């Protein structure tokens, strides 16, 4: 047992050590697996706020040809659960994330003697605290770590690898000739229907008795991923592992097709047995493929059993074309096959294998052959670059990277995964594209100029429908359902091309005219309605999809709201009159005449206090004036009665508008009313011209 210990130098402070073990968190990537995290279980619950990446050192020691320790770059650190998922609370688990690259972090060792990838026999992560750094665990200050450094990465109990979770990697099969295979399988969810079987055959470096090597080295786990499985509506994945290498002639030596693989018969026996043991495998949808050595074996399988498989997807395949007879070419020319390779492949010469075979198949009349030929193999994620800033270049043999990342397309834009998911030996339908061809030709003749006045949403849908229809028409594997759906979508989009954008000239002019009005000058009730209609009119003007009817309605509603605006009236005269009435003494007047004043006064005060009163102000003033004028003196009233004001109205309770507002309002009303009439006529003319 190796323990990595680091403590912060102390004088009077006592050492507090947190001890624990760790698991390697492994992720399959383009170049193979990488240890992206270490998940550490400690004997103390560490406060989450005390954990950060700056506090940790991680040094990797592993089986390699240099055996030199490497300082791993820490990119994050946090408290977590047992599976490395971040938590915001105290925890006995700490997860440390580390940078990985094609040359950093792999738990694999390539053994040149056997020509295979294997798990590193020695793999250590020495985790320590940076000098002076501490962690907190409740009341304790942790200043040292004692983490067991050794990790047996080949043991599932000491690693976390979610990509492998869906696979059963413990399966074996012994054929009648005595050959024993280890294999991995992925089972689709129960769905009460038949499912396709996708077979993956590994490269030369992944032979042996541990299928996890096969799954992670070539990123085969992608076949169990959501995207791939959704395309197939659920698929079985079978990944057999050759005890040595698929191209083994029986003596341990390579052959290129001239002698045949010693595993050919026993592998086919394994496939047949597996299919029979899983009754819901659709025997018309058995698809075989693989890379390099596995690409070779894919070719040998379909050449020996051309009627068994629904399709094949050989990648950088190594079956030399010179060993394929004309009769064999004839036997597979009608099989759907997708070839993938890179022109910079220096391990397998494409000219001797894929390119030569594809040429002969096409010459023989093959109609369902697809090819993804790449100039080189490079990183497409943007994570890694060469010294000159260009995407990091992988070995040209690694074209399986593109397939596993779903980046394989043929010259017509057909996608490999989507194409494979549709292959079925008994589909046999004759797909009629006549109507789609007519629609595509008409749609392709429509220019951007023709679409200039069409509402934007219709333009966007039309272009997407047109692109989809072109792709479906050019797809030789398209089903009748796909053709019909593409035609329906395009036809529907073309039917909407008469949806023209509304003429917004008058609406814009009116918006500009009234946008400068001030809310403070108008009654709250009428301004609220006006402001709502103004905002809706602006929204219609800015809506690229607004049609003429919407524009007309917005214009009409805005003009109506504007005409209904009411200025806040000048209440100063009414205020003076109220004060005058309040100053009268009722004993000086007849009961009947003074009662009329009191009634008019009550109405006047209510109007004065109403912020939304308009015409009511003048009416209340006139009524109160008339009542005061109609007062009749009380002949019996003594001459010394006090006539002083008792309860004057306070000035300034209501903001008064300036004298000139009434004039300006009338002018504006007259001008904008005229503009609304002219605008309405313009809109009607434009509508008439479109009819």
XYZ file of C-alpha atoms in Angstrom:
691
model
C 0.000 0.000 0.000
C 1.319 3.428 -0.949
C 0.086 6.455 0.955
C 0.556 9.978 -0.385
C 1.025 12.308 2.624
C 1.473 16.061 2.642
C 1.139 18.359 5.599
C 1.333 22.070 6.107
C 4.463 23.022 8.104
C 3.444 24.011 11.598
C 5.114 25.192 14.760
C 2.680 25.245 17.659
C -0.258 24.062 15.554
C -0.890 20.329 15.836
C -1.245 18.203 12.740
C -4.761 17.143 11.773
C -4.815 14.507 9.028
C -7.718 13.380 6.875
C -7.211 9.845 5.563
C -8.948 7.995 2.804
C -9.048 6.074 -0.468
C -9.861 7.086 -4.016
C -11.419 5.866 -7.255
C -10.424 6.849 -10.786
C -13.207 8.477 -12.797
C -12.671 7.320 -16.390
C -14.152 8.700 -19.601
C -13.700 7.255 -23.099
C -12.498 9.863 -25.585
C -11.360 10.037 -29.206
C -7.922 8.676 -28.408
C -9.113 6.207 -25.778
C -9.893 6.412 -22.057
C -8.683 9.124 -19.692
C -8.790 9.618 -15.917
C -10.623 12.925 -15.725
C -11.297 12.926 -11.963
C -10.339 11.263 -8.740
C -13.153 10.729 -6.250
C -11.696 10.614 -2.739
C -13.481 9.169 0.294
C -12.175 10.648 3.574
C -12.688 9.784 7.222
C -13.839 13.358 7.901
C -16.728 15.388 6.520
C -15.099 18.353 4.777
C -16.850 21.728 4.602
C -17.658 22.550 0.979
C -16.604 26.195 1.344
C -13.045 25.154 2.237
C -12.471 23.116 -0.972
C -10.968 24.734 -4.092
C -8.656 23.663 -6.890
C -5.751 25.827 -5.695
C -5.346 23.687 -2.580
C -4.409 20.366 -4.182
C -1.418 18.760 -5.851
C -1.905 15.568 -7.892
C 1.055 13.580 -9.198
C 0.416 10.604 -11.498
C 2.655 7.532 -11.508
C 1.804 4.693 -13.852
C 3.135 1.891 -16.016
C 4.791 3.510 -19.043
C 7.957 3.337 -21.049
C 9.468 6.252 -19.119
C 7.997 5.528 -15.677
C 8.334 9.222 -14.861
C 5.887 10.857 -12.443
C 3.716 13.510 -14.051
C 2.100 16.441 -12.259
C -1.552 16.514 -13.303
C -3.182 19.907 -13.840
C -6.058 20.385 -11.400
C -8.991 22.174 -13.055
C -11.589 21.996 -10.272
C -12.214 20.579 -6.813
C -15.358 20.293 -4.706
C -17.241 18.207 -2.204
C -19.278 15.521 -3.942
C -21.258 12.335 -3.606
C -19.714 8.889 -4.025
C -19.979 9.108 -7.823
C -18.200 12.424 -8.181
C -21.278 14.622 -8.526
C -20.804 18.044 -6.952
C -22.684 18.891 -3.738
C -22.882 22.213 -1.902
C -22.797 20.702 1.578
C -20.200 19.084 3.802
C -19.236 15.615 2.620
C -16.807 12.781 3.201
C -16.163 12.819 -0.548
C -13.957 15.269 -2.433
C -13.706 15.155 -6.221
C -10.701 16.632 -8.012
C -11.000 17.243 -11.753
C -7.878 17.147 -13.951
C -6.958 18.238 -17.450
C -6.675 15.452 -20.011
C -5.346 15.349 -23.560
C -4.323 12.750 -26.153
C -1.013 12.442 -24.310
C -2.111 12.962 -20.717
C -4.232 10.987 -18.290
C -4.682 7.597 -19.982
C -5.027 4.516 -17.733
C -4.033 2.304 -20.704
C -0.595 0.968 -21.565
C 0.183 -0.154 -25.108
C 2.253 -3.308 -24.934
C 4.411 -3.431 -28.053
C 5.339 -7.040 -27.354
C 1.736 -8.259 -27.604
C 0.487 -5.408 -29.787
C -2.368 -4.748 -27.382
C -3.809 -2.075 -25.126
C -4.003 -3.168 -21.492
C -4.945 -1.508 -18.222
C -1.879 -0.084 -16.466
C -0.632 -2.614 -13.925
C 0.577 0.278 -11.787
C -1.527 3.392 -11.521
C -1.126 5.891 -8.694
C -2.457 9.344 -7.951
C -0.527 11.020 -5.169
C -2.920 13.623 -3.794
C -1.684 16.212 -1.312
C -2.369 19.677 0.025
C -0.350 22.577 -1.315
C 2.015 23.944 1.347
C 0.178 26.284 3.679
C -3.301 25.178 2.529
C -5.907 23.705 4.866
C -9.399 22.249 4.807
C -12.048 22.547 7.487
C -14.004 19.650 8.933
C -16.470 21.085 11.406
C -14.394 22.515 14.258
C -11.174 20.944 12.970
C -8.620 22.447 10.610
C -7.175 19.727 8.375
C -3.583 20.455 7.370
C -2.532 17.029 6.022
C -3.924 14.316 3.758
C -3.134 10.602 3.783
C -4.774 9.219 0.622
C -4.049 5.721 -0.593
C -2.337 6.368 -3.943
C -2.666 2.957 -5.604
C -5.723 2.481 -7.833
C -6.370 -0.817 -9.587
C -7.913 0.716 -12.700
C -8.710 -2.718 -14.184
C -10.970 -3.467 -11.195
C -14.520 -2.115 -11.615
C -14.646 -1.643 -7.835
C -11.845 0.932 -7.986
C -13.029 2.960 -10.954
C -16.086 4.939 -11.957
C -16.977 4.792 -15.651
C -20.587 5.712 -16.453
C -20.067 4.888 -20.152
C -19.642 1.215 -19.253
C -22.660 1.057 -16.931
C -25.102 -0.017 -19.623
C -22.914 -2.904 -20.814
C -22.533 -6.386 -19.447
C -18.829 -7.107 -19.950
C -18.745 -10.497 -18.238
C -20.153 -12.653 -21.034
C -18.262 -15.545 -22.673
C -19.013 -18.060 -25.425
C -17.161 -21.222 -26.350
C -17.598 -22.342 -29.961
C -17.683 -25.928 -31.183
C -14.054 -25.655 -32.325
C -13.043 -24.806 -28.742
C -12.485 -21.065 -29.278
C -13.659 -19.085 -26.257
C -14.742 -15.477 -26.737
C -15.261 -12.777 -24.184
C -17.845 -10.275 -25.291
C -19.785 -7.222 -24.166
C -23.466 -6.724 -24.773
C -25.892 -3.831 -24.474
C -29.597 -4.570 -24.229
C -32.211 -2.037 -25.314
C -35.106 -1.163 -23.056
C -38.076 -3.517 -23.107
C -40.434 -2.196 -25.782
C -42.403 -5.263 -26.929
C -41.032 -5.015 -30.452
C -38.218 -6.424 -32.559
C -34.909 -4.570 -32.319
C -31.894 -4.314 -34.584
C -28.576 -5.920 -33.643
C -25.441 -3.821 -34.217
C -22.171 -5.773 -34.098
C -18.832 -4.058 -33.442
C -15.511 -5.767 -34.236
C -12.484 -4.153 -32.608
C -9.029 -3.304 -33.913
C -5.844 -5.306 -33.460
C -4.895 -3.604 -30.195
C -8.060 -4.614 -28.375
C -7.863 -8.428 -28.477
C -7.777 -10.496 -25.297
C -10.239 -11.378 -22.559
C -11.356 -7.987 -21.201
C -14.130 -6.398 -23.288
C -13.804 -3.083 -21.422
C -10.570 -2.532 -23.368
C -12.524 -2.893 -26.611
C -15.344 -0.574 -25.502
C -13.107 2.281 -24.322
C -10.191 2.119 -26.753
C -12.365 2.759 -29.820
C -15.157 4.661 -27.996
C -17.614 1.909 -28.857
C -19.726 3.085 -25.924
C -21.186 5.643 -28.366
C -23.358 2.831 -29.768
C -25.175 2.666 -26.429
C -25.536 6.439 -26.244
C -28.881 8.207 -26.405
C -28.404 9.606 -29.908
C -27.539 6.276 -31.531
C -30.194 4.350 -29.624
C -32.931 6.884 -30.425
C -32.183 6.603 -34.147
C -32.574 2.839 -33.974
C -35.570 3.027 -31.612
C -33.493 0.753 -29.386
C -30.784 -1.632 -30.595
C -28.785 -4.541 -29.236
C -25.019 -4.002 -29.302
C -22.721 -7.029 -29.452
C -18.958 -6.479 -29.136
C -17.064 -9.824 -29.351
C -13.385 -9.851 -28.421
C -10.873 -11.832 -30.448
C -8.556 -13.939 -28.276
C -5.660 -12.649 -30.386
C -6.510 -10.576 -33.479
C -9.147 -10.984 -36.162
C -6.570 -11.197 -38.960
C -4.792 -14.118 -37.276
C -4.227 -16.925 -39.814
C -4.080 -19.502 -37.018
C -0.375 -19.217 -36.385
C -0.458 -15.811 -34.707
C 0.650 -14.131 -37.924
C -1.202 -11.499 -39.935
C -2.810 -12.305 -43.266
C -4.569 -9.817 -45.561
C -7.386 -11.931 -46.961
C -5.287 -14.399 -48.824
C -5.589 -17.106 -46.159
C -8.633 -16.078 -44.181
C -9.063 -15.599 -40.450
C -8.875 -18.553 -38.129
C -11.849 -17.045 -36.274
C -14.224 -16.730 -39.222
C -16.361 -19.799 -38.525
C -16.420 -19.568 -34.724
C -17.291 -15.850 -34.799
C -20.246 -16.462 -37.091
C -21.331 -19.293 -34.786
C -21.236 -16.852 -31.849
C -23.361 -14.317 -33.770
C -25.940 -16.912 -34.798
C -26.157 -18.302 -31.271
C -26.551 -14.838 -29.789
C -29.355 -13.959 -32.200
C -31.205 -17.206 -31.435
C -30.913 -16.592 -27.688
C -32.521 -13.150 -27.990
C -35.861 -13.699 -29.660
C -36.714 -10.037 -30.088
C -33.692 -9.386 -32.311
C -34.970 -8.536 -35.775
C -33.121 -10.958 -38.049
C -33.715 -8.599 -40.966
C -31.783 -5.846 -39.210
C -28.448 -7.416 -38.260
C -25.714 -4.880 -38.991
C -21.993 -5.610 -38.762
C -19.009 -3.296 -38.703
C -15.722 -2.467 -37.056
C -12.400 -0.730 -37.469
C -8.995 -1.759 -38.841
C -8.631 -5.438 -37.916
C -12.368 -5.414 -37.212
C -12.952 -3.738 -40.570
C -11.099 -6.621 -42.162
C -13.260 -9.121 -40.281
C -16.406 -7.224 -41.313
C -15.457 -7.730 -44.951
C -14.697 -11.416 -44.418
C -18.050 -11.931 -42.669
C -20.127 -10.351 -45.437
C -18.110 -12.082 -48.174
C -18.764 -15.446 -46.514
C -22.369 -14.710 -45.516
C -23.721 -12.071 -47.934
C -27.380 -12.961 -47.285
C -27.223 -12.876 -43.487
C -26.500 -9.216 -42.781
C -28.742 -6.250 -43.536
C -25.822 -3.813 -43.859
C -22.139 -3.339 -43.062
C -19.997 -0.392 -41.954
C -16.274 -1.254 -42.351
C -13.916 1.473 -41.092
C -10.282 1.727 -42.263
C -10.730 -1.901 -43.291
C -7.665 -4.004 -44.069
C -8.994 -6.651 -46.475
C -6.846 -6.246 -49.569
C -8.972 -6.038 -52.682
C -6.682 -8.297 -54.676
C -7.963 -11.246 -52.635
C -11.646 -10.551 -53.388
C -12.885 -12.481 -56.411
C -15.312 -11.138 -59.023
C -17.870 -13.652 -57.802
C -17.575 -12.274 -54.270
C -17.991 -8.696 -55.542
C -21.121 -9.804 -57.327
C -22.418 -11.435 -54.139
C -22.225 -8.212 -52.082
C -22.934 -5.542 -54.714
C -26.561 -5.270 -53.612
C -25.737 -5.122 -49.900
C -25.908 -1.665 -48.248
C -22.313 -0.868 -47.197
C -20.865 2.318 -45.699
C -17.072 2.628 -45.989
C -15.097 5.096 -43.860
C -11.397 5.901 -44.113
C -8.843 8.729 -44.097
C -6.519 9.436 -46.991
C -3.574 9.881 -44.589
C -3.891 6.318 -43.240
C -0.350 4.882 -43.065
C -1.327 1.669 -41.269
C -3.721 0.401 -43.927
C -3.269 1.615 -47.481
C -6.735 2.731 -48.711
C -5.665 2.297 -52.323
C -5.137 -1.420 -51.776
C -8.286 -1.952 -49.718
C -11.302 0.389 -49.517
C -10.762 2.510 -52.631
C -10.123 -0.469 -54.884
C -13.089 -2.442 -53.552
C -15.502 0.521 -53.789
C -14.489 1.077 -57.423
C -15.175 -2.547 -58.304
C -18.537 -2.548 -56.517
C -19.691 0.557 -58.377
C -18.476 -0.902 -61.650
C -20.494 -4.031 -60.869
C -23.634 -1.927 -60.522
C -23.835 -1.402 -56.744
C -26.520 1.181 -55.903
C -26.298 1.416 -52.124
C -22.619 2.031 -51.461
C -21.704 5.076 -49.362
C -18.251 6.439 -48.594
C -16.912 8.891 -46.027
C -13.380 9.714 -47.179
C -11.550 12.179 -44.922
C -8.426 14.140 -45.767
C -6.977 13.357 -42.335
C -8.092 12.607 -38.779
C -8.148 15.549 -36.392
C -9.863 16.856 -33.298
C -13.262 18.355 -34.074
C -14.160 19.460 -30.543
C -11.948 22.557 -30.473
C -10.252 21.354 -27.284
C -6.847 20.497 -28.709
C -4.620 22.185 -31.273
C -1.269 21.673 -32.952
C 1.589 24.105 -32.341
C 0.458 26.228 -35.296
C -3.077 26.559 -33.912
C -4.693 24.098 -36.326
C -6.859 21.274 -34.916
C -4.846 18.561 -33.211
C -3.965 15.849 -35.738
C -4.479 12.217 -34.821
C -2.973 9.187 -36.506
C -4.528 8.952 -39.981
C -5.593 5.387 -39.227
C -8.028 6.527 -36.536
C -10.971 7.304 -38.826
C -13.267 5.466 -36.397
C -13.174 8.756 -34.427
C -15.496 10.304 -37.010
C -17.901 7.375 -36.948
C -18.094 7.253 -33.149
C -18.758 11.021 -33.056
C -21.511 10.701 -35.681
C -19.608 12.846 -38.175
C -19.721 10.530 -41.192
C -21.597 11.820 -44.242
C -21.432 10.842 -47.873
C -21.122 13.221 -50.826
C -24.895 13.810 -50.824
C -25.031 14.793 -47.165
C -26.526 11.500 -45.977
C -25.579 10.677 -42.374
C -24.120 7.239 -41.577
C -25.942 6.626 -38.290
C -29.303 7.669 -39.714
C -28.703 5.526 -42.792
C -27.727 2.443 -40.772
C -30.838 2.775 -38.611
C -33.042 2.417 -41.721
C -31.457 -0.699 -43.189
C -33.734 -3.706 -43.397
C -33.305 -6.731 -45.623
C -37.018 -7.011 -46.389
C -37.984 -3.362 -46.797
C -38.045 -3.859 -50.558
C -40.403 -0.937 -51.144
C -40.290 1.037 -54.363
C -40.138 4.655 -53.245
C -42.021 7.092 -55.510
C -40.431 10.555 -55.518
C -42.309 11.992 -58.522
C -44.404 14.510 -56.571
C -41.463 15.471 -54.386
C -39.325 16.132 -57.484
C -41.954 18.527 -58.878
C -42.199 20.371 -55.556
C -38.424 20.585 -55.168
C -37.980 21.972 -58.691
C -40.609 24.663 -58.088
C -39.185 25.542 -54.670
C -35.604 25.763 -55.933
C -36.739 28.303 -58.557
C -37.975 30.726 -55.864
C -35.405 33.456 -55.178
C -34.726 35.643 -52.154
C -36.162 38.546 -54.139
C -39.419 36.617 -54.491
C -39.497 36.245 -50.703
C -38.738 39.889 -49.901
C -42.255 40.831 -48.753
C -43.275 37.479 -47.262
C -43.572 37.357 -43.475
C -40.315 36.156 -41.914
C -41.740 33.096 -40.148
C -43.057 31.787 -43.472
C -39.711 32.491 -45.172
C -37.840 30.572 -42.470
C -40.189 27.591 -42.639
C -40.085 27.542 -46.438
C -36.285 27.476 -46.546
C -36.060 24.706 -43.944
C -38.731 22.678 -45.725
C -36.968 23.191 -49.062
C -33.610 22.072 -47.627
C -35.181 18.998 -46.038
C -36.998 18.114 -49.262
C -33.776 18.362 -51.277
C -31.964 16.140 -48.772
C -34.724 13.525 -48.794
C -34.916 13.563 -52.592
C -31.135 13.001 -52.847
C -31.171 10.272 -50.191
C -31.239 6.936 -51.973
C -32.261 5.247 -48.727
C -35.216 7.497 -47.985
C -38.428 5.634 -47.203
C -41.795 6.438 -48.739
C -42.932 7.848 -45.424
C -39.980 10.252 -45.345
C -40.650 11.286 -48.939
C -44.321 11.896 -48.200
C -43.562 13.884 -45.063
C -41.015 16.048 -46.871
C -43.479 16.732 -49.694
C -46.299 17.646 -47.275
C -44.109 20.042 -45.326
C -42.793 21.776 -48.441
C -46.238 22.013 -50.026
C -47.684 23.540 -46.878
C -44.865 26.105 -46.714
C -45.336 27.035 -50.371
C -49.072 27.538 -49.797
C -48.232 30.215 -47.212
C -45.971 32.272 -49.509
C -48.887 34.677 -50.127
C -48.753 35.707 -46.474
C -47.325 39.175 -47.169
C -46.016 41.620 -44.597
C -48.395 44.527 -43.860
C -47.661 48.061 -45.143
C -46.689 49.948 -41.980
C -46.054 53.424 -43.428
C -49.109 55.137 -41.927
C -48.750 53.246 -38.641
C -45.118 54.365 -38.278
C -46.006 57.998 -39.058
C -48.739 58.035 -36.426
C -46.501 56.348 -33.812
C -43.828 58.997 -34.415
C -46.433 61.777 -34.125
C -47.850 60.755 -30.750
C -44.791 59.229 -29.077
C -43.800 62.596 -27.606
C -47.013 63.192 -25.638
C -46.578 63.635 -21.890
C -48.607 61.519 -19.482
C -48.716 64.269 -16.870
C -50.956 66.388 -19.066
C -53.749 63.853 -19.458
C -56.206 62.156 -17.203
C -55.003 58.845 -15.846
C -57.929 56.856 -17.216
C -57.548 58.038 -20.818
C -53.722 57.934 -20.741
C -53.666 54.318 -19.547
C -55.747 53.208 -22.528
C -53.657 55.300 -24.932
C -50.342 53.995 -23.586
C -51.507 50.381 -23.922
C -52.522 50.881 -27.545
C -49.282 52.749 -28.319
C -47.190 49.860 -26.944
C -49.219 47.327 -28.931
C -48.844 49.421 -32.089
C -45.053 49.556 -31.618
C -44.996 45.754 -31.126
C -46.935 45.254 -34.362
C -44.606 47.624 -36.202
C -41.545 45.703 -34.992
C -43.093 42.284 -35.738
C -41.617 41.036 -39.005
C -44.495 38.592 -39.299
C -47.320 41.132 -38.888
C -49.822 40.953 -41.745
C -51.993 43.782 -43.126
C -55.026 43.054 -40.972
C -52.934 43.265 -37.804
C -51.376 46.546 -38.965
C -54.795 48.034 -39.767
C -56.214 47.023 -36.390
C -53.241 48.441 -34.508
C -53.511 51.726 -36.432
C -57.258 52.039 -35.799
C -57.012 51.275 -32.094
C -54.150 53.744 -31.619
C -55.993 56.571 -33.389
C -59.140 55.886 -31.351
C -57.215 55.891 -28.067
C -55.512 59.152 -29.055
C -58.800 60.845 -29.915
C -60.183 59.750 -26.537
C -57.349 61.394 -24.597
C -58.535 64.093 -22.208
C -56.389 66.932 -20.881
C -56.399 67.560 -17.151
C -58.543 70.751 -16.934
C -57.703 74.035 -15.116
C -59.618 73.886 -11.824
C -58.441 77.242 -10.454
C -61.725 79.067 -11.261
C -63.731 76.242 -9.748
C -61.449 76.408 -6.700
C -62.068 80.137 -6.288
C -65.803 79.634 -6.619
C -65.757 76.832 -4.027
C -63.877 79.085 -1.626
C -66.437 81.828 -2.255
C -69.325 79.497 -1.571
C -67.647 78.148 1.552
C -67.411 81.740 2.813
C -71.128 82.366 2.651
C -73.214 82.351 5.802
C -76.503 80.560 5.330
C -78.405 82.732 7.842
C -78.111 85.654 5.436
C -80.156 83.913 2.728
C -83.448 82.264 2.300
C -83.513 78.608 3.106
C -84.466 77.521 -0.411
C -81.838 79.623 -2.235
C -79.054 78.619 0.129
C -79.976 74.921 -0.186
C -79.376 75.206 -3.937
C -75.881 76.585 -3.208
C -75.125 73.766 -0.767
C -76.121 71.114 -3.299
C -74.082 72.724 -6.060
C -71.143 73.065 -3.655
C -71.151 69.383 -2.801
C -71.072 68.491 -6.503
C -68.331 71.033 -7.208
C -66.087 69.706 -4.422
C -66.523 66.098 -5.646
C -65.576 67.144 -9.175
C -62.625 69.149 -7.861
C -61.258 66.112 -6.019
C -61.733 63.741 -9.049
C -58.388 63.541 -10.968
C -60.154 62.200 -14.063
C -62.809 64.942 -14.249
C -62.832 66.902 -17.523
C -66.061 68.424 -18.845
C -67.527 67.961 -15.398
C -65.341 70.861 -14.143
C -67.066 73.430 -16.363
C -70.488 72.002 -15.561
C -69.863 72.099 -11.823
C -68.533 75.669 -12.061
C -71.551 76.850 -14.054
C -74.012 75.193 -11.683
C -72.323 76.681 -8.617
C -72.167 80.146 -10.198
C -75.878 79.959 -11.028
C -76.740 78.862 -7.492
C -74.714 81.721 -5.938
C -76.275 84.201 -8.338
C -79.718 82.983 -7.297
C -79.217 83.588 -3.601
C -81.992 85.642 -1.984
C -81.311 87.734 1.099
C -83.041 86.844 4.359
C -84.921 89.976 5.448
C -84.783 88.919 9.080
C -80.998 88.519 9.205
C -79.209 90.937 11.577
C -76.626 93.156 9.925
C -73.797 92.031 12.194
C -73.718 88.357 11.018
C -70.129 87.048 10.349
C -69.753 86.267 6.610
C -66.052 85.224 6.689
C -64.772 82.036 5.011
C -64.923 78.978 7.283
C -63.351 76.075 5.312
C -61.395 77.267 2.256
C -60.241 74.732 -0.354
C -56.438 74.262 -0.339
C -54.645 75.418 -3.443
C -52.350 72.997 -5.303
C -54.204 69.782 -4.457
C -54.564 69.035 -8.149
C -51.989 69.931 -10.821
C -53.421 72.389 -13.331
C -52.527 72.421 -17.019
C -51.103 75.551 -18.633
C -53.368 77.931 -20.465
C -51.990 77.084 -23.913
C -52.663 73.307 -23.666
C -56.272 73.586 -24.770
C -55.213 75.347 -27.962
C -52.380 72.884 -28.648
C -54.615 69.926 -27.995
C -57.211 71.167 -30.461
C -54.538 71.675 -33.110
C -53.022 68.280 -32.534
C -56.390 66.603 -32.527
C -57.333 68.268 -35.783
C -54.013 67.401 -37.466
C -53.853 63.798 -36.278
C -57.514 63.186 -37.007
C -56.830 64.306 -40.546
C -53.709 62.105 -40.691
C -55.714 59.104 -39.468
C -58.294 59.658 -42.216
C -55.556 59.906 -44.875
C -53.748 56.858 -43.427
C -56.935 54.833 -43.490
C -57.482 55.747 -47.110
C -53.884 54.750 -47.961
C -54.332 51.390 -46.275
C -57.634 50.783 -48.068
C -55.983 51.621 -51.401
C -53.157 49.165 -50.696
C -55.645 46.476 -49.735
C -57.698 47.172 -52.877
C -54.582 46.931 -55.047
C -53.816 43.477 -53.616
C -57.289 42.140 -54.398
